[in-house]
Structure formats: C-alpha cells, structure tokens
Coordinates of C-alpha atoms in Angstrom, one line a residue:
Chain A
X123 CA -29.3 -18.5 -8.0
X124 CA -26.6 -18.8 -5.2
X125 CA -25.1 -15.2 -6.4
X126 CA -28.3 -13.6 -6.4
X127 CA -29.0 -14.7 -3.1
X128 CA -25.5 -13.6 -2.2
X129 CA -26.2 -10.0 -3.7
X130 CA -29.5 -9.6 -2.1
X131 CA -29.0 -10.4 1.3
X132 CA -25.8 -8.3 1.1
X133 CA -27.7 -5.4 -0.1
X134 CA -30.6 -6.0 1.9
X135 CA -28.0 -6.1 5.6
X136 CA -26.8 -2.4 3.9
X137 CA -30.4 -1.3 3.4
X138 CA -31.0 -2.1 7.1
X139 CA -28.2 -0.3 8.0
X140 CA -27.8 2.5 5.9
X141 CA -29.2 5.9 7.9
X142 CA -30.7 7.5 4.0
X143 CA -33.1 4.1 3.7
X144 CA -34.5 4.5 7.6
X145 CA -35.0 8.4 6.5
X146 CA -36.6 7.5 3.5
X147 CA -39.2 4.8 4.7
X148 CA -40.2 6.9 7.5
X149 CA -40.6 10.1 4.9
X150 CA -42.4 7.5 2.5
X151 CA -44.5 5.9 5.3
X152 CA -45.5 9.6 7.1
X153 CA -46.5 11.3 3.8
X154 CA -48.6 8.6 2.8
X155 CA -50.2 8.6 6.6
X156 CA -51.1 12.1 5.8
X157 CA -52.2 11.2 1.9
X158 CA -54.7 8.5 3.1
X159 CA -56.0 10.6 6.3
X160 CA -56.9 13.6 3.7
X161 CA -58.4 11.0 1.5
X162 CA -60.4 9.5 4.2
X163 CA -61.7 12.9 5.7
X164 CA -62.4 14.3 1.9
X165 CA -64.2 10.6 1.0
X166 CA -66.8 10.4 4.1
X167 CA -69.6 9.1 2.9
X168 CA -68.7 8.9 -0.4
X169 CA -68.8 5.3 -3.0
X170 CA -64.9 5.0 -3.3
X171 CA -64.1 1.8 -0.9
X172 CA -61.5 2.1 1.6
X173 CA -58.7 -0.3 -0.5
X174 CA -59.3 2.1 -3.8
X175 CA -58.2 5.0 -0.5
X176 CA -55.4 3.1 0.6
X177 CA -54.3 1.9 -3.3
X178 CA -54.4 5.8 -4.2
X179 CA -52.3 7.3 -1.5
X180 CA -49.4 4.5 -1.6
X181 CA -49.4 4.8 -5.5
X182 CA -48.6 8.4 -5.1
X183 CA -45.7 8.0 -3.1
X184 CA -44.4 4.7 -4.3
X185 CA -42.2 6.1 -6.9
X186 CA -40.4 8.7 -4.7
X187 CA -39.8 5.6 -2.1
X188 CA -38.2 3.1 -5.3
X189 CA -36.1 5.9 -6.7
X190 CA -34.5 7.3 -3.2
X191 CA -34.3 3.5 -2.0
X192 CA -32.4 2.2 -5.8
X193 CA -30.2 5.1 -6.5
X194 CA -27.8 4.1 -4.2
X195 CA -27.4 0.7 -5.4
X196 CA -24.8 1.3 -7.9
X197 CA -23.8 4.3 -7.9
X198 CA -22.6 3.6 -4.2
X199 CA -20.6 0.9 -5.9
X200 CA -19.1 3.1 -8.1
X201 CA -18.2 6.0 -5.8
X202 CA -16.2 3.5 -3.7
X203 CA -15.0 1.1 -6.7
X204 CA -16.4 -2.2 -5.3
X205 CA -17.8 -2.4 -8.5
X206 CA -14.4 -3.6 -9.8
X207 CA -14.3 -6.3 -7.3
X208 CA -17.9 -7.2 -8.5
X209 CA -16.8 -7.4 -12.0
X210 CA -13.8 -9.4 -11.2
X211 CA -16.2 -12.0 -9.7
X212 CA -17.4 -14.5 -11.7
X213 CA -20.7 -13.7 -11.7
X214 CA -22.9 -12.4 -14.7
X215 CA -24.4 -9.2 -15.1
X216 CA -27.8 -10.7 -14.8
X217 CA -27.2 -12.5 -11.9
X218 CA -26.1 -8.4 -10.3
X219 CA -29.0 -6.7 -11.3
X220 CA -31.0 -9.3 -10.7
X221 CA -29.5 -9.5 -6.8
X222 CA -29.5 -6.1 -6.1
X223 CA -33.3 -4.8 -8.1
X224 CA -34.9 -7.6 -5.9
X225 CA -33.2 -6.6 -2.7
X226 CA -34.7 -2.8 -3.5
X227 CA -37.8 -4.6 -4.6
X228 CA -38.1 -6.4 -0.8
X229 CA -37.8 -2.8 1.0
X230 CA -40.5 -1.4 -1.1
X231 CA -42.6 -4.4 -0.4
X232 CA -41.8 -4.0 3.1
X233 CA -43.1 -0.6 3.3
X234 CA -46.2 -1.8 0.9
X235 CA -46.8 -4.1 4.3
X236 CA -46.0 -1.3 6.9
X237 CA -48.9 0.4 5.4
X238 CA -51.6 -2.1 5.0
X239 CA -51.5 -2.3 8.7
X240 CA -53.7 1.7 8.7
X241 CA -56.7 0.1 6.8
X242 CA -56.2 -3.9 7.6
X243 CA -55.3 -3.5 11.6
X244 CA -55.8 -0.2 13.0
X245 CA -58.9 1.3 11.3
X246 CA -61.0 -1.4 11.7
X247 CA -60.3 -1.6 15.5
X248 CA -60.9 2.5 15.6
X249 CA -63.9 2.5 13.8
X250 CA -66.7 -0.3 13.6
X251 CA -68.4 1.4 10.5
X252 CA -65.3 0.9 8.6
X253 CA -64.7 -3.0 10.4
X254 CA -67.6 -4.1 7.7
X255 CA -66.2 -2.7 4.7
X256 CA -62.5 -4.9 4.7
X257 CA -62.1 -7.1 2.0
X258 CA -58.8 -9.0 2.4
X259 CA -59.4 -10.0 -1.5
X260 CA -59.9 -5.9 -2.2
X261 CA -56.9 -5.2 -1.0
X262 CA -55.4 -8.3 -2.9
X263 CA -56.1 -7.0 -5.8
X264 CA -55.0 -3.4 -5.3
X265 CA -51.7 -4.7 -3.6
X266 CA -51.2 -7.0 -6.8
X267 CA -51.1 -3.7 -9.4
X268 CA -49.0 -1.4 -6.5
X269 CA -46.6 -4.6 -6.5
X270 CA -46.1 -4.2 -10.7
X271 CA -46.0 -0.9 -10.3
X272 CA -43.2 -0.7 -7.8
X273 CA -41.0 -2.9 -10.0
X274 CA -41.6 -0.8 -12.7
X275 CA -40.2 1.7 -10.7
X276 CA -37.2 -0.3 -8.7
X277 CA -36.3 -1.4 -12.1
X278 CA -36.0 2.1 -13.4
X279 CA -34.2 3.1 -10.4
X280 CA -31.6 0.5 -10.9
X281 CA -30.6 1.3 -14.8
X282 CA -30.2 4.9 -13.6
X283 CA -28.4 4.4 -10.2
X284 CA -25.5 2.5 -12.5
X285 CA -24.8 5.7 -14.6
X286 CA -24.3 7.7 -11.8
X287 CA -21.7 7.5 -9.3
X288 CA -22.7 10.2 -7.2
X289 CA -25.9 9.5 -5.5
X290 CA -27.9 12.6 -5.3
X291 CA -27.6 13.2 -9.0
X292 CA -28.9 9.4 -9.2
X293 CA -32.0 10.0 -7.2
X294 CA -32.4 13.6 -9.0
X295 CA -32.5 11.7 -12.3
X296 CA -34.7 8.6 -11.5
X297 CA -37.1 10.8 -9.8
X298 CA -37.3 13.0 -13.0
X299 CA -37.6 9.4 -14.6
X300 CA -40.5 7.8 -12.6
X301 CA -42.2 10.9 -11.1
X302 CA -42.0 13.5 -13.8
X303 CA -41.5 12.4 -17.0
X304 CA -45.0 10.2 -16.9
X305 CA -46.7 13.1 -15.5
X306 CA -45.4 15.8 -17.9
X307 CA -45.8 13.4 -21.1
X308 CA -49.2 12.7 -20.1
X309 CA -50.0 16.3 -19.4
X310 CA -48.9 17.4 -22.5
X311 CA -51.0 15.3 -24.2
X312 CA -54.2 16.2 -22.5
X313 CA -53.1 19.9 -22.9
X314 CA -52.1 19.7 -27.1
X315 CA -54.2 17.3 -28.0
X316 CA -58.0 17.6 -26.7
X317 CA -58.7 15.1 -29.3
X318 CA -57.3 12.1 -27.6
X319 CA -58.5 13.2 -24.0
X320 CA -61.4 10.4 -24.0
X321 CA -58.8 7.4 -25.1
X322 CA -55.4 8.8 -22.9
X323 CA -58.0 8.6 -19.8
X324 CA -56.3 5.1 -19.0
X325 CA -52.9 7.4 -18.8
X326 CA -52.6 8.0 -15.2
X327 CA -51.4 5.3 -13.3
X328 CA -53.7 5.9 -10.5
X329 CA -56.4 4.9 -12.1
X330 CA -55.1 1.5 -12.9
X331 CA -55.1 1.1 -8.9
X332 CA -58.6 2.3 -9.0
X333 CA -59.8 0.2 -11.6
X334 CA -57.3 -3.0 -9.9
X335 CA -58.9 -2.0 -6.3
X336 CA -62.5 -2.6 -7.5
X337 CA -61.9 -5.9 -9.3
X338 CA -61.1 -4.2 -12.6
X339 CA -58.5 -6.7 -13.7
X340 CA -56.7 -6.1 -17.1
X341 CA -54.1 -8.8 -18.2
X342 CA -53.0 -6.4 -20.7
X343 CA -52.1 -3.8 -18.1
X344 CA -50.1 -6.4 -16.0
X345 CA -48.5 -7.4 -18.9
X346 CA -47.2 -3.7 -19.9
X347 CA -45.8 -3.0 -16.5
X348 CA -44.4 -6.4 -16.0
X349 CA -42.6 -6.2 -19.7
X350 CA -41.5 -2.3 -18.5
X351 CA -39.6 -3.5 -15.8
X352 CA -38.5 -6.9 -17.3
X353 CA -37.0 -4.0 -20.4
X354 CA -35.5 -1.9 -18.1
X355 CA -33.4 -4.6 -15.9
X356 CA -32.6 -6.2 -19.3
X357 CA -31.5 -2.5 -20.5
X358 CA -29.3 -2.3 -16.8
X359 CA -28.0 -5.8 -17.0
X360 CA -26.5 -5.3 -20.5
X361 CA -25.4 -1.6 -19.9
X362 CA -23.5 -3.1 -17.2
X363 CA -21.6 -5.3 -19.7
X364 CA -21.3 -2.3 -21.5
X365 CA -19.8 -0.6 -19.0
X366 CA -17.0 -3.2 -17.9
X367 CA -15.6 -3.2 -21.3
X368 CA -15.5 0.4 -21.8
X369 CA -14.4 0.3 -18.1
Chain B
X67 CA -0.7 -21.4 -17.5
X68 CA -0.8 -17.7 -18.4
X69 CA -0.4 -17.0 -21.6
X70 CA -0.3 -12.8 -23.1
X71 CA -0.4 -11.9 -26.4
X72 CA 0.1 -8.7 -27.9
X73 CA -1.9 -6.6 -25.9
X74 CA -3.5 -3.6 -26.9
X75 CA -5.5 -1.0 -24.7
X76 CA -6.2 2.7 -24.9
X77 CA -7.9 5.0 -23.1
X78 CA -9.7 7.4 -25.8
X79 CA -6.9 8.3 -28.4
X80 CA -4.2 7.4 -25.5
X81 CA -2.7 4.5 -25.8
X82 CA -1.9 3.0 -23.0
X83 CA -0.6 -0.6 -23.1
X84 CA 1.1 -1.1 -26.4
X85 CA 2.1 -4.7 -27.4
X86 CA 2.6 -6.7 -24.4
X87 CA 3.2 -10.3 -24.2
X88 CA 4.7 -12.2 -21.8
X89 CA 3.6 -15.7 -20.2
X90 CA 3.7 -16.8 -16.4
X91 CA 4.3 -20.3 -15.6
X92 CA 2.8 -22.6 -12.6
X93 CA 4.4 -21.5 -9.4
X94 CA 6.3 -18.4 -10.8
X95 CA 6.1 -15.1 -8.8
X96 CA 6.0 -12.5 -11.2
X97 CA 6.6 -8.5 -10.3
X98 CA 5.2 -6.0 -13.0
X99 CA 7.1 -2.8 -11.9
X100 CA 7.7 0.4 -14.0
X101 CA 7.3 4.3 -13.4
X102 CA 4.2 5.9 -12.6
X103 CA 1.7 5.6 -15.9
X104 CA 3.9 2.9 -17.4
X105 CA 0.4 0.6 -17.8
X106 CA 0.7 -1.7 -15.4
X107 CA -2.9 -1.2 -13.6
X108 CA -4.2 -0.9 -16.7
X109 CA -2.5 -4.3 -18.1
X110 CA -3.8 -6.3 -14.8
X111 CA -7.0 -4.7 -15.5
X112 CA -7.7 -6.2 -18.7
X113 CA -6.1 -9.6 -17.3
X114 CA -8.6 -9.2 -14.7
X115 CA -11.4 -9.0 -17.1
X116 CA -12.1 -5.3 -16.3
X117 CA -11.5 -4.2 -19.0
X118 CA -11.5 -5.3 -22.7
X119 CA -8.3 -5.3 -25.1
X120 CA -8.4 -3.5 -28.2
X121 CA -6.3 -6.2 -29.6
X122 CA -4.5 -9.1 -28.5
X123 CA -4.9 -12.8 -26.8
X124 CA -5.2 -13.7 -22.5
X125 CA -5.4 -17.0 -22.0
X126 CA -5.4 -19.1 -18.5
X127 CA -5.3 -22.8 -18.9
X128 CA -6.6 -22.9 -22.4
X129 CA -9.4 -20.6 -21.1
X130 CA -10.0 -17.0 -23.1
X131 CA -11.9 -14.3 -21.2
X132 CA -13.5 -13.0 -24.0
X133 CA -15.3 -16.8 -24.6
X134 CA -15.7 -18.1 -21.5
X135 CA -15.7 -15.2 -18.9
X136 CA -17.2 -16.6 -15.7
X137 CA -15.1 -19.6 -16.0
X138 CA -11.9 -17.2 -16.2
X139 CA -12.9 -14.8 -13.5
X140 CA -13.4 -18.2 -11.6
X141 CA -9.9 -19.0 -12.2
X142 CA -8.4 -15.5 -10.9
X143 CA -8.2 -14.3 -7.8
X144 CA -7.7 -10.1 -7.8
X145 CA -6.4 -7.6 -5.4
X146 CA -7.7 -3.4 -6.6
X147 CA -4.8 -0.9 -6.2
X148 CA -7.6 1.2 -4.0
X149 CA -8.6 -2.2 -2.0
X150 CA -12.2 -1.1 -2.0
X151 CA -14.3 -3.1 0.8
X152 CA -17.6 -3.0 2.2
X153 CA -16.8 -0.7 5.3
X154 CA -20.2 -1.8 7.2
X155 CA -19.7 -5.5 7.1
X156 CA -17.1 -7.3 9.5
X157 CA -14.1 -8.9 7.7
X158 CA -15.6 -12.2 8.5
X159 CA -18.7 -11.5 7.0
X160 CA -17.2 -9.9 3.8
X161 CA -15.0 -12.7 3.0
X162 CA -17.4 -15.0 3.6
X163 CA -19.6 -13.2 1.0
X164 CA -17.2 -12.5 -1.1
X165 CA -16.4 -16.8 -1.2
X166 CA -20.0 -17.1 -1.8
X167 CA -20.5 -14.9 -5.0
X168 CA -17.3 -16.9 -6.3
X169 CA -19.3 -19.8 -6.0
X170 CA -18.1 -22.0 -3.7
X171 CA -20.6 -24.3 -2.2
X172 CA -22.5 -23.8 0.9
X173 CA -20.7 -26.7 3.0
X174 CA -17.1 -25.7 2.0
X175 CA -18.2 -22.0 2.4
X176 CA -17.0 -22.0 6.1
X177 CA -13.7 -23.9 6.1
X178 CA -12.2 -22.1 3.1
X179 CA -13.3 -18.5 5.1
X180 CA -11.2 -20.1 8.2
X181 CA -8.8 -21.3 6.3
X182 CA -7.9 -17.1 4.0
X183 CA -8.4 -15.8 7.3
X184 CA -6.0 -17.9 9.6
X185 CA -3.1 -17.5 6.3
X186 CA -3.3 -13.9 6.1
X187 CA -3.5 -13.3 10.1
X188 CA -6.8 -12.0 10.3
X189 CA -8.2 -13.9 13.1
X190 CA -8.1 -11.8 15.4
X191 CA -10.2 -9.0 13.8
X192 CA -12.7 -11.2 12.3
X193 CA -15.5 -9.6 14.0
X194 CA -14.6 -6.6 13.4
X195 CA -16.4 -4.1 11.1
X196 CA -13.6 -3.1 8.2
X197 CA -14.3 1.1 9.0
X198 CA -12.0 0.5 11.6
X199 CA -9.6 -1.6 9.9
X200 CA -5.8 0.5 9.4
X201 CA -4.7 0.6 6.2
X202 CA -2.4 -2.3 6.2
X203 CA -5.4 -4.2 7.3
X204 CA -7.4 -4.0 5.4
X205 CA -4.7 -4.8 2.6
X206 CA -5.1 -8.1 4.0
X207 CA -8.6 -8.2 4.2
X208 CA -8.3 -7.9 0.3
X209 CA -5.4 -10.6 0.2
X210 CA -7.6 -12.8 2.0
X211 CA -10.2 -12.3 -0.4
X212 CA -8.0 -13.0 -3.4
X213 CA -6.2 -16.1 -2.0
X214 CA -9.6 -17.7 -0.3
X215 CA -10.2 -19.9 -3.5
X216 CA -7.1 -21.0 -4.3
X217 CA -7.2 -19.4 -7.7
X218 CA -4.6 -20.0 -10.7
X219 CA -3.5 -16.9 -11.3
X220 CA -3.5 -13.9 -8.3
X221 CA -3.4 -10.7 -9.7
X222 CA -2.4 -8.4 -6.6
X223 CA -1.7 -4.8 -7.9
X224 CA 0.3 -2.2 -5.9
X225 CA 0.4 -4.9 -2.7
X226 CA 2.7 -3.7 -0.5
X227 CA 1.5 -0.3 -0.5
X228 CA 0.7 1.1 3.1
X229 CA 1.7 -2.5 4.7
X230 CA 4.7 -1.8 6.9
X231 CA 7.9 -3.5 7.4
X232 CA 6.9 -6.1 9.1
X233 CA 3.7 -7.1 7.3
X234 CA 5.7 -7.5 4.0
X235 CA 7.7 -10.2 5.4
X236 CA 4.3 -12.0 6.6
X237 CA 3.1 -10.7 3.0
X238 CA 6.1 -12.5 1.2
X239 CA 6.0 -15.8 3.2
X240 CA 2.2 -15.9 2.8
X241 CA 2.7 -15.4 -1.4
X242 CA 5.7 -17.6 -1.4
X243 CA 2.9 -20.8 -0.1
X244 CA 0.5 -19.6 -2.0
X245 CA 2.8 -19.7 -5.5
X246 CA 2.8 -23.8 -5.2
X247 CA -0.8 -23.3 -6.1
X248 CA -1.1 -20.5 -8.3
X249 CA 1.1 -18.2 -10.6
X250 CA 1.4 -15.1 -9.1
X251 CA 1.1 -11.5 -10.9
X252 CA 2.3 -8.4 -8.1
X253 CA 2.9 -4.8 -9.5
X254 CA 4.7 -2.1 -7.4
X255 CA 7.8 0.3 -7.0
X256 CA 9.5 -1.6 -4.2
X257 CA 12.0 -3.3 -6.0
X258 CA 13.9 -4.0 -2.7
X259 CA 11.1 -5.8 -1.2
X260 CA 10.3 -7.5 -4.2
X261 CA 13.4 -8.6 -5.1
X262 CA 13.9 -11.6 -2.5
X263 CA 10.7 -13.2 -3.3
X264 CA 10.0 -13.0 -6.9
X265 CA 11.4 -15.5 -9.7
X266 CA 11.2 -13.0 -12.5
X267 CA 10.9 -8.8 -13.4
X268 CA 8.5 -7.6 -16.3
X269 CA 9.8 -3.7 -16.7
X270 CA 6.8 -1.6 -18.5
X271 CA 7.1 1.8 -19.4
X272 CA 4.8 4.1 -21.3
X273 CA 3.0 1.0 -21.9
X274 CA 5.1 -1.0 -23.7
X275 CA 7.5 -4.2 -22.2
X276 CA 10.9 -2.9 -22.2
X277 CA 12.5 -5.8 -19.8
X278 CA 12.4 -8.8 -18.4
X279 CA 14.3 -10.4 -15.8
X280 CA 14.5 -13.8 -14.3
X281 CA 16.3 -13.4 -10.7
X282 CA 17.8 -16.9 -11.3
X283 CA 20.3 -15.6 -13.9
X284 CA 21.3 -12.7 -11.7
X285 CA 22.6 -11.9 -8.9
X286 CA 20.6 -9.5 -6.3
X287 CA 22.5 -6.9 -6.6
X288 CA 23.2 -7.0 -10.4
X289 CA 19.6 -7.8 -10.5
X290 CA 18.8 -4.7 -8.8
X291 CA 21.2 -2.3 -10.7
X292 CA 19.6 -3.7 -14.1
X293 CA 16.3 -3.2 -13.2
X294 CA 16.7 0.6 -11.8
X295 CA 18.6 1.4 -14.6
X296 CA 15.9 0.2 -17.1
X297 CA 13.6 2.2 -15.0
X298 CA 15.9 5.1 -14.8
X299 CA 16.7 5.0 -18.6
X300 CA 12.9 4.9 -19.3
X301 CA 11.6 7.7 -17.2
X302 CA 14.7 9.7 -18.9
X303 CA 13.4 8.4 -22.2
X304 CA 9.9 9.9 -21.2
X305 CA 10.3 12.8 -19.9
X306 CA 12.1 13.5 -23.5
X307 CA 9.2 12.4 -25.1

C-alpha cells in the first residue's frame, strides 16, 4: 500500500501541474455547463428530475475527460524512459497500475464534484422552483453509477496509455475505445438487426444513469462495470509484465 | 555476491549478449567497458531486471530475479544510461519518492534522503526543480538515487558521461565508500578515469566476454595497454565481420 500511495500522490502533484490536465477539466467542465443548460432549457416543465439532467450531461462527457486525463500516464513514462527506473523499483506491476489508475480516478472525481456544485449549490440559490426538487439521495444515486462508469473508463484509458509512448496517439486510441467503439457497436446493432431493438434498449449507457438517477438500482449493472474495469487494470497490470520482459 | 551465468539475450534474430558469465565479489568495483554495441547496456539491463534472459542464471545473494523479483530489485540499486528524472519535481522531492517506492519506512524516509543527498553533493540544489539541473547534475541526482538504500549491487551504466573533470574525482571518491557496502557494476569508454578506481576490467565485444582484468596483477600502464588493445583488436575483428 506504501507504493501505491507513493505512485498516486506523485501522479496526482503532475496532474496538478501539468498545463494539458488544467485545459482538459476546464474543456470537460465548460462543455458540460453548456450540455446541462440545453438540457435544462429543452426540459422546462417536463417529468425528468433535475439529478437524471445533471447525470445525462456529465455521462456524456465523462469519457472524453478519463481518456485525455489517462493517456498520459504511461505513455509520458515511456517517451522520457522513467519507466525503466519504475521497473527497476521493486515494486509490482499491480502495485503501478493500481497507483497511477487511482490517481486518474481522483481527477475525474474531482471534476464529478466541480459539477455537482450547478444543481446542489448554485441552482437552488437562482431559482426557488428548483430549491424544492433537490434530493441529496437522487444525486447519490446518480453519482454512484457516473463513479462506475468513470472507472470503467480510467481503466481503459490506462491499458491504452501503456502501449503508446507518444501521447496524442494515446488519447486518439482510448477515445476511439471509450467514446466510439460503444457507440458504433451499439448502432450497428440497432441498424442490422431490428429484431433485438426491444432487448439492446439497456445498451446505451445513458440510460443506466437514468434509470440509477430515479432509484432504478441494478446490482447486475454495477457488477458489469465494476468487473470491466477490474478486467481492464488486470489486462494493464499484466501487459506491463509483458512488456518488461520483452523490454 | 553476484553471481552470472551464461547469459543469453537477443533483440529479435540479433543476438546481442552471447554467453556471459562472470561473478562480482563484496566490495569489488567492477568496469564493464567495450566498443559501442558490444552489449553492455543490454547485459546491465537484464541484471537490472529490465529485461528477461533468453538463457542463463543472475543470482544476488542466493536471490534469482526470475523467482523472487521484488526482493532482487530491492537488493539493486540502478543508474539508466539516459538518467531519466521527473523534470517537475525538485531533487529533494524525487529522491525522497524515489526512497519511498523502494520501500523504505516512513521514519527512516527522511535521514536516508539527507544522508544520498549530502554524499553526492546535492545539498545545495535540493529545492531545486531538476528542468534546471545541468547535465552533470542531474547525473548525480540519479547517483543519489541509486546509492540512497545502500543496495548490494549498484549497477551505474555509462556514469561518467557528461560529468566533468572534476565531478569524476568526487564521483570516484564517492563509489570508492560506497564499494565497502556494495559490489559495484560501472560501464563506460573512459578507461583513464576508470582505471585508478576499479579492482577489475570485464572487456565485451559483440556481445560476448572477451577479457578480464584484475588491476591488482597489472600495472596501470600495462593495465591500460592490455585493455585498449583487446578493445582495438575487437573493433578490428568487427568491422571484418
């Protein structure tokens, strides 16, 4: 536990003090300013409840935010060959990913925070129709399934940020990873096969923030993403062994 | 203490350290010197558990990387040809992370951090972030590094490289302490900086041991003439091949 505190405050300190994070949580928080306040304008007087508004426009965003924020966490390394000092250390390969996925992990929860502030703090001090509507517990629940669903995506971020050593390409790749290749493979289905349109409407991950936001729980959904994240860090953290001996 | 056997390691089809064994003893100051491509980054590579041998044995008191490899990365202590650091951090902060993922407990974290930075002169720069560090500085910073745990074995490849005159001498002194604690494993082309402070010469060309010297048997300058005529002899030899 000492080297994994060791790795994430380290990476943390960089975070904090690298100019592409600051650029990236301001891009992250702005866009989904501008996300929520369409939502919010389109939704007047409809049913949907302010923490389904708030779940929907972060959930949109959150995997841009995880895959810019990760992909520099080992490909960084490997551009400037402090991975071989890592490696040299006698630390496992667990005990790295572990470190450095958290320390992305604590950004994206950070920003998670940042934005809570619109509907928790600001709204209902703007607007007194809105001051009756806040459920801390709401939000809870819709900041539970965001949570799951940003490790999902900081794990991703991290198994492709350690094949790369040039960043861009990194961020190119997991992008692809988190943003498109969900969208496209669940397009595709709805497109060739109308048949399983009724049982793929689960598919889109928005809709498990929905469904979390209004007190839908599912264990088995919290189980998926926490088992898809637990897969990919295995997948990083033995690819990193992999990697050392094939050096 | 160090004990090589038979060594194999290629890159692809290219084989690039061919049968090497040797062992260091406790205290010994050994320089691994060759021409350029000889194997010698490679070799403290795979002794630095970087890389995996193809075939052969490393052990370090009884301790084989391949079994036990936290315990032997404990044991080592390792300086990169590049000298990569952590340019945002100050040197006092990187070594005293640097102690931490080694380890080293939370109340000794401080005095051994002290202790690297006061042998290897770096005191004064402490607070200093490591972008602005010269070369030879940050050389140090690295030797610091190495040498903060007392380690076994130090594995310092290409170390005088871009120290100056001066700053090998403080270099030497420093290694010469540090060899009562650990066996020592430097690699470089300076042979005339190398020769005063180092008990014994492993010659490696394409990647195969071709000599080795102990300077106790010798006399400098015989010393000297021996060892750049192996080297000579073996960059003929390849550049026949």
């Amino acid at each position: 536990m000492r080297t994994v505190y060791a790795i994430w405050k380290r990476e943390t300190r960089a975070f904090f003090s690298a100019f592409s994070c600051g650029v990236a949580l301001a891009a992250f928080i702005a866009a989904y300013g501008c996300t929520f306040g369409v939502l919010l304008r389109g939704n007047e007087g409809s049913v949907l409840q302010i923490q389904s508004l708030w779940g929907v426009s972060v959930a949109l965003w959150l995997p841009v935010l995880s895959s810019i924020l990760t992909t520099r966490l080992f490909s960084e390394e490997r551009a400037s060959g402090m991975i071989e000092m890592l490696m040299s250390s006698p630390v496992r390969e667990r005990e790295v990913v572990a470190g450095k996925f958290l320390s992305a992990f604590t950004m994206v929860v950070l920003a998670l925070l940042v934005t809570l502030t619109v509907p928790l703090w600001i709204l209902p001090r703007m607007s007194l129709h809105v001051q009756g509507g806040v459920s801390v517990l709401a939000f809870a629940a819709a900041l539970l399934i965001l949570l799951l669903q940003a490790a999902v995506w900081c794990a991703a971020g991290t198994l492709i940020s350690l094949f790369f050593s040039n960043q861009a390409a990194a961020a190119a790749c997991s992008l692809l990873l988190c943003c498109g290749l969900p969208a496209a493979v669940y397009f595709a289905v709805m497109a060739w096969v109308p048949a399983l349109r009724a049982e793929m409407a689960w598919m889109p991950l928005l809709v498990h923030v929905y469904d979390f936001s209004t007190g839908l729980f599912s264990a088995g959904f919290m189980m998926l993403y926490l088992a898809s994240a637990v897969f990919f860090l295995f997948v990083c953290s033995k690819s990193l062994a992999c990697l050392r001996l094939r050096g | 203490m160090l004990e090589v056997e038979r060594i194999t390691f290629s890159y692809g089809r290219r084989r690039v350290v061919d049968d090497v064994s040797f062992d260091i003893a406790p205290g010994e100051i050994v320089a691994l010197t060759g021409p350029n491509g000889a194997g010698k980054t490679t070799l403290v590579k795979v002794l630095a558990c970087l890389l995996m041998q193809e075939a052969g044995l490393v052990r370090l008191d009884e301790v084989d990387p391949l079994m036990r490899p936290v315990k032997y990365r404990r044991l080592i202590g390792y300086l990169s040809e590049r000298c990569p650091l952590y340019d945002e951090m100050t040197v006092d902060e990187y070594i005293t992370y640097r102690v931490r993922l080694k380890g080293e407990r939370n109340l000794r974290v401080r005095r051994r951090v002290s202790e690297s930075l006061e042998m290897c002169g770096l005191g004064d720069v402490a607070a200093m972030r490591i972008r602005l560090l010269s070369q030879g500085y940050r050389k140090r910073v690295g030797l610091a590094e190495a040498v903060a745990l007392h380690p076994r074995l130090l594995l310092l490849d290409d170390l005088l490289a871009g120290i100056d005159a001066g700053q090998r001498k403080k270099t030497a002194a420093l290694l010469s302490a540090a060899s009562s604690r650990s066996a020592i494993l430097v690699t470089g082309h300076e042979l005339h900086e190398l020769l005063p402070w180092c008990t014994r010469f492993l010659v490696m060309s394409q990647g195969r041991l071709v000599a080795s010297l102990r300077s106790g048997e010798h006399d400098r300058a015989e010393l000297l003439r021996l060892l750049e005529t192996h080297m000579a002899g073996n960059i003929a030899e390849g550049a026949e091949v």
